[in-house]
Amino acid sequence: MRSEKILNGLSKIGDMLILNFIYVLSCIPIITIGASTTALYYTTLKMAENNESYVWRDYWKAFKSNLKQATVIWLIVFAGWAVIALDFLIAGGLSMQLGTVVAIGVVIVAVFMGILGLYVFPLLARFDNTVVKTMKNAVMIAIRHLPSTILIALIHAAPLLVAFVSIEAFLKGFIVIMLFAASPLAYLESKLFVKVFYRYYPKTECVEAAS
């Protein structure tokens, strides 16, 4: 029994390394980050539910089937963060009073964008829906399950905390995360996503993990 657990553990570590490698590889074109992230969560959600998973096959199946929608969502998210960054720069050039008002508004929008970014790709990986409905549901579900959302956000943001040590440490840490830790972090988040998403599965039919 103990040796079986060790073998299972080693097998999962191997799967994580493979998953991390193909995730980084498929993110290289930049425009495919949305589809890559969706495929990453598709695979880790299956792992989190202890469903039989074939990493390479599952990943590319989800990547291809969600490529169009995930790319549209990724471009929207990217454009949103670009506008937010631009607004912060504009706020810095305004008077103190007006700049503060604009900055507060931008922070509120940034929070909603952050919430959207946390849930939208896992939702796309698990449920069939339109782009607009998927984005709307991502925000609504995140707010409805706020305690889980906070935990997921902390896991997601953990690598960013290194930036408070030094930019050099952050850059080195980012490289390590991308090479080794992206899939384990997604797996930890998926453990929480599974509990949240379970509430939205159809009650009268078996839910297929594919989208």
Short mmCIF file of C-alpha atoms in Angstrom, two decimals:
data_model
loop_
_atom_site.label_atom_id
_atom_site.label_comp_id
_atom_site.label_asym_id
_atom_site.label_seq_id
_atom_site.Cartn_x
_atom_site.Cartn_y
_atom_site.Cartn_z
CA MET A 1 0.00 0.00 0.00
CA ARG A 2 2.76 2.42 0.94
CA SER A 3 4.74 1.64 -2.21
CA GLU A 4 1.58 2.14 -4.28
CA LYS A 5 1.08 5.59 -2.77
CA ILE A 6 4.70 6.47 -3.51
CA LEU A 7 4.31 5.32 -7.12
CA ASN A 8 1.09 7.29 -7.49
CA GLY A 9 2.80 10.35 -6.05
CA LEU A 10 5.75 10.03 -8.42
CA SER A 11 3.36 9.53 -11.32
CA LYS A 12 1.49 12.72 -10.42
CA ILE A 13 4.75 14.68 -10.15
CA GLY A 14 5.72 13.39 -13.60
CA ASP A 15 2.34 14.41 -14.99
CA MET A 16 2.75 17.87 -13.48
CA LEU A 17 6.16 18.31 -15.08
CA ILE A 18 4.85 17.23 -18.48
CA LEU A 19 1.80 19.47 -18.11
CA ASN A 20 3.96 22.42 -17.13
CA PHE A 21 6.25 21.88 -20.13
CA ILE A 22 3.47 21.75 -22.72
CA TYR A 23 1.71 24.71 -21.07
CA VAL A 24 4.81 26.90 -21.35
CA LEU A 25 5.44 25.64 -24.89
CA SER A 26 1.92 26.44 -26.06
CA CYS A 27 2.02 29.92 -24.43
CA ILE A 28 5.04 31.01 -26.49
CA PRO A 29 2.99 32.51 -29.37
CA ILE A 30 1.40 34.84 -26.73
CA ILE A 31 -1.95 34.95 -28.53
CA THR A 32 -2.52 31.33 -27.49
CA ILE A 33 -2.21 32.06 -23.75
CA GLY A 34 -6.00 31.92 -23.34
CA ALA A 35 -6.34 28.52 -25.00
CA SER A 36 -3.27 27.25 -23.13
CA THR A 37 -4.63 28.36 -19.76
CA THR A 38 -8.01 26.81 -20.52
CA ALA A 39 -6.31 23.51 -21.43
CA LEU A 40 -4.19 23.71 -18.28
CA TYR A 41 -7.26 24.03 -16.06
CA TYR A 42 -9.14 21.38 -18.02
CA THR A 43 -6.38 18.92 -17.18
CA THR A 44 -5.88 19.96 -13.54
CA LEU A 45 -9.64 19.92 -12.91
CA LYS A 46 -9.70 16.28 -14.04
CA MET A 47 -6.76 15.56 -11.75
CA ALA A 48 -8.44 17.33 -8.84
CA GLU A 49 -11.52 15.15 -9.27
CA ASN A 50 -9.30 12.04 -9.38
CA ASN A 51 -10.60 11.26 -12.86
CA GLU A 52 -8.37 9.20 -15.12
CA SER A 53 -6.21 11.71 -16.94
CA TYR A 54 -3.92 11.39 -19.94
CA VAL A 55 -2.05 14.67 -19.73
CA TRP A 56 -0.84 15.06 -23.30
CA ARG A 57 -4.09 13.89 -24.92
CA ASP A 58 -6.39 15.80 -22.55
CA TYR A 59 -4.41 19.02 -22.83
CA TRP A 60 -4.39 19.20 -26.61
CA LYS A 61 -8.01 18.10 -26.84
CA ALA A 62 -9.05 21.03 -24.64
CA PHE A 63 -6.63 23.39 -26.39
CA LYS A 64 -8.08 22.69 -29.84
CA SER A 65 -11.74 22.61 -28.81
CA ASN A 66 -11.53 25.92 -26.90
CA LEU A 67 -9.04 27.76 -29.12
CA LYS A 68 -11.48 30.19 -30.72
CA GLN A 69 -13.43 31.22 -27.61
CA ALA A 70 -10.38 31.25 -25.34
CA THR A 71 -8.47 33.49 -27.76
CA VAL A 72 -11.35 35.98 -27.92
CA ILE A 73 -11.55 36.07 -24.12
CA TRP A 74 -7.78 36.40 -23.78
CA LEU A 75 -7.72 39.37 -26.18
CA ILE A 76 -10.55 41.04 -24.23
CA VAL A 77 -8.77 40.46 -20.90
CA PHE A 78 -5.45 41.69 -22.31
CA ALA A 79 -7.08 44.81 -23.76
CA GLY A 80 -8.83 45.45 -20.45
CA TRP A 81 -5.58 45.35 -18.47
CA ALA A 82 -3.89 47.56 -21.08
CA VAL A 83 -6.65 50.19 -20.66
CA ILE A 84 -6.36 49.96 -16.87
CA ALA A 85 -2.60 50.51 -17.04
CA LEU A 86 -3.10 53.49 -19.37
CA ASP A 87 -5.74 54.98 -17.04
CA PHE A 88 -3.32 54.73 -14.10
CA LEU A 89 -0.74 56.66 -16.10
CA ILE A 90 -3.33 59.29 -17.00
CA ALA A 91 -4.43 59.57 -13.36
CA GLY A 92 -0.84 60.33 -12.38
CA GLY A 93 -0.85 63.41 -14.62
CA LEU A 94 -4.09 64.86 -13.25
CA SER A 95 -4.63 67.10 -10.26
CA MET A 96 -4.49 65.34 -6.90
CA GLN A 97 -8.25 65.41 -6.31
CA LEU A 98 -9.28 64.36 -9.82
CA GLY A 99 -6.41 61.87 -10.04
CA THR A 100 -7.54 60.22 -6.79
CA VAL A 101 -11.11 59.85 -8.07
CA VAL A 102 -9.90 58.35 -11.36
CA ALA A 103 -7.46 56.04 -9.54
CA ILE A 104 -10.22 54.74 -7.23
CA GLY A 105 -12.43 54.04 -10.24
CA VAL A 106 -9.59 52.23 -11.99
CA VAL A 107 -8.87 50.13 -8.89
CA ILE A 108 -12.52 49.03 -8.74
CA VAL A 109 -12.44 48.05 -12.41
CA ALA A 110 -9.10 46.25 -11.84
CA VAL A 111 -10.64 44.19 -9.03
CA PHE A 112 -13.44 43.03 -11.33
CA MET A 113 -10.92 42.28 -14.07
CA GLY A 114 -8.89 40.26 -11.59
CA ILE A 115 -11.97 38.29 -10.53
CA LEU A 116 -12.84 37.70 -14.18
CA GLY A 117 -9.33 36.47 -14.94
CA LEU A 118 -9.40 33.98 -12.06
CA TYR A 119 -12.58 32.19 -13.11
CA VAL A 120 -13.12 32.70 -16.83
CA PHE A 121 -10.68 30.09 -18.18
CA PRO A 122 -11.54 27.35 -15.64
CA LEU A 123 -15.23 27.98 -16.43
CA LEU A 124 -14.56 27.74 -20.15
CA ALA A 125 -12.69 24.49 -19.55
CA ARG A 126 -15.63 22.95 -17.73
CA PHE A 127 -18.87 24.41 -19.19
CA ASP A 128 -20.18 25.01 -22.71
CA ASN A 129 -21.31 28.60 -23.11
CA THR A 130 -20.95 31.75 -25.18
CA VAL A 131 -18.05 34.12 -24.60
CA VAL A 132 -20.28 36.79 -23.07
CA LYS A 133 -22.12 34.33 -20.82
CA THR A 134 -18.86 32.72 -19.70
CA MET A 135 -17.41 36.11 -18.73
CA LYS A 136 -20.61 37.16 -16.97
CA ASN A 137 -20.80 33.87 -15.06
CA ALA A 138 -17.13 34.16 -14.07
CA VAL A 139 -17.78 37.43 -12.22
CA MET A 140 -21.09 36.34 -10.71
CA ILE A 141 -19.80 32.98 -9.44
CA ALA A 142 -16.62 34.58 -8.08
CA ILE A 143 -18.65 37.08 -6.05
CA ARG A 144 -21.17 34.45 -4.91
CA HIS A 145 -18.36 32.22 -3.60
CA LEU A 146 -16.20 35.00 -2.19
CA PRO A 147 -14.33 32.94 0.47
CA SER A 148 -13.18 30.44 -2.19
CA THR A 149 -12.35 33.32 -4.53
CA ILE A 150 -10.10 34.89 -1.91
CA LEU A 151 -8.23 31.61 -1.38
CA ILE A 152 -7.84 31.12 -5.13
CA ALA A 153 -6.61 34.70 -5.50
CA LEU A 154 -4.01 34.15 -2.76
CA ILE A 155 -2.71 31.02 -4.51
CA HIS A 156 -2.71 32.86 -7.83
CA ALA A 157 -0.94 35.90 -6.41
CA ALA A 158 1.60 34.03 -4.28
CA PRO A 159 4.38 34.35 -6.90
CA LEU A 160 3.79 38.12 -7.08
CA LEU A 161 4.67 38.44 -3.39
CA VAL A 162 8.27 37.72 -4.35
CA ALA A 163 8.27 41.10 -6.09
CA PHE A 164 8.19 42.76 -2.67
CA VAL A 165 11.59 41.21 -1.94
CA SER A 166 13.23 42.52 -5.09
CA ILE A 167 12.60 42.77 -8.80
CA GLU A 168 15.55 40.46 -9.43
CA ALA A 169 14.10 37.82 -7.11
CA PHE A 170 10.73 38.21 -8.80
CA LEU A 171 12.19 37.71 -12.29
CA LYS A 172 14.13 34.64 -11.16
CA GLY A 173 11.09 33.33 -9.33
CA PHE A 174 8.87 33.95 -12.36
CA ILE A 175 11.15 31.82 -14.53
CA VAL A 176 11.09 29.01 -11.96
CA ILE A 177 7.30 29.22 -11.68
CA MET A 178 6.80 29.10 -15.42
CA LEU A 179 9.15 26.13 -15.78
CA PHE A 180 8.00 24.09 -12.79
CA ALA A 181 5.17 25.59 -10.71
CA ALA A 182 2.41 26.74 -13.08
CA SER A 183 0.69 23.34 -13.15
CA PRO A 184 0.97 22.64 -9.36
CA LEU A 185 -0.53 26.08 -8.62
CA ALA A 186 -3.34 25.45 -11.12
CA TYR A 187 -3.92 22.05 -9.47
CA LEU A 188 -4.24 23.64 -6.02
CA GLU A 189 -6.70 26.18 -7.40
CA SER A 190 -8.61 23.40 -9.19
CA LYS A 191 -9.22 21.67 -5.85
CA LEU A 192 -11.23 24.75 -4.89
CA PHE A 193 -12.81 25.24 -8.32
CA VAL A 194 -14.16 21.67 -8.23
CA LYS A 195 -16.09 22.40 -5.04
CA VAL A 196 -17.48 25.64 -6.47
CA PHE A 197 -18.40 24.23 -9.89
CA TYR A 198 -20.10 21.17 -8.38
CA ARG A 199 -23.03 23.41 -7.42
CA TYR A 200 -23.63 24.25 -11.08
CA TYR A 201 -23.54 20.76 -12.60
CA PRO A 202 -26.81 19.45 -14.04
CA LYS A 203 -28.54 17.37 -11.38
CA THR A 204 -30.07 14.82 -13.73
CA GLU A 205 -27.11 13.88 -15.87
CA CYS A 206 -23.46 12.95 -15.51
CA VAL A 207 -21.27 15.92 -16.25
CA GLU A 208 -18.57 15.43 -18.85
CA ALA A 209 -15.35 17.22 -17.91
CA ALA A 210 -14.75 18.36 -21.47
CA SER A 211 -16.08 21.58 -22.86
#
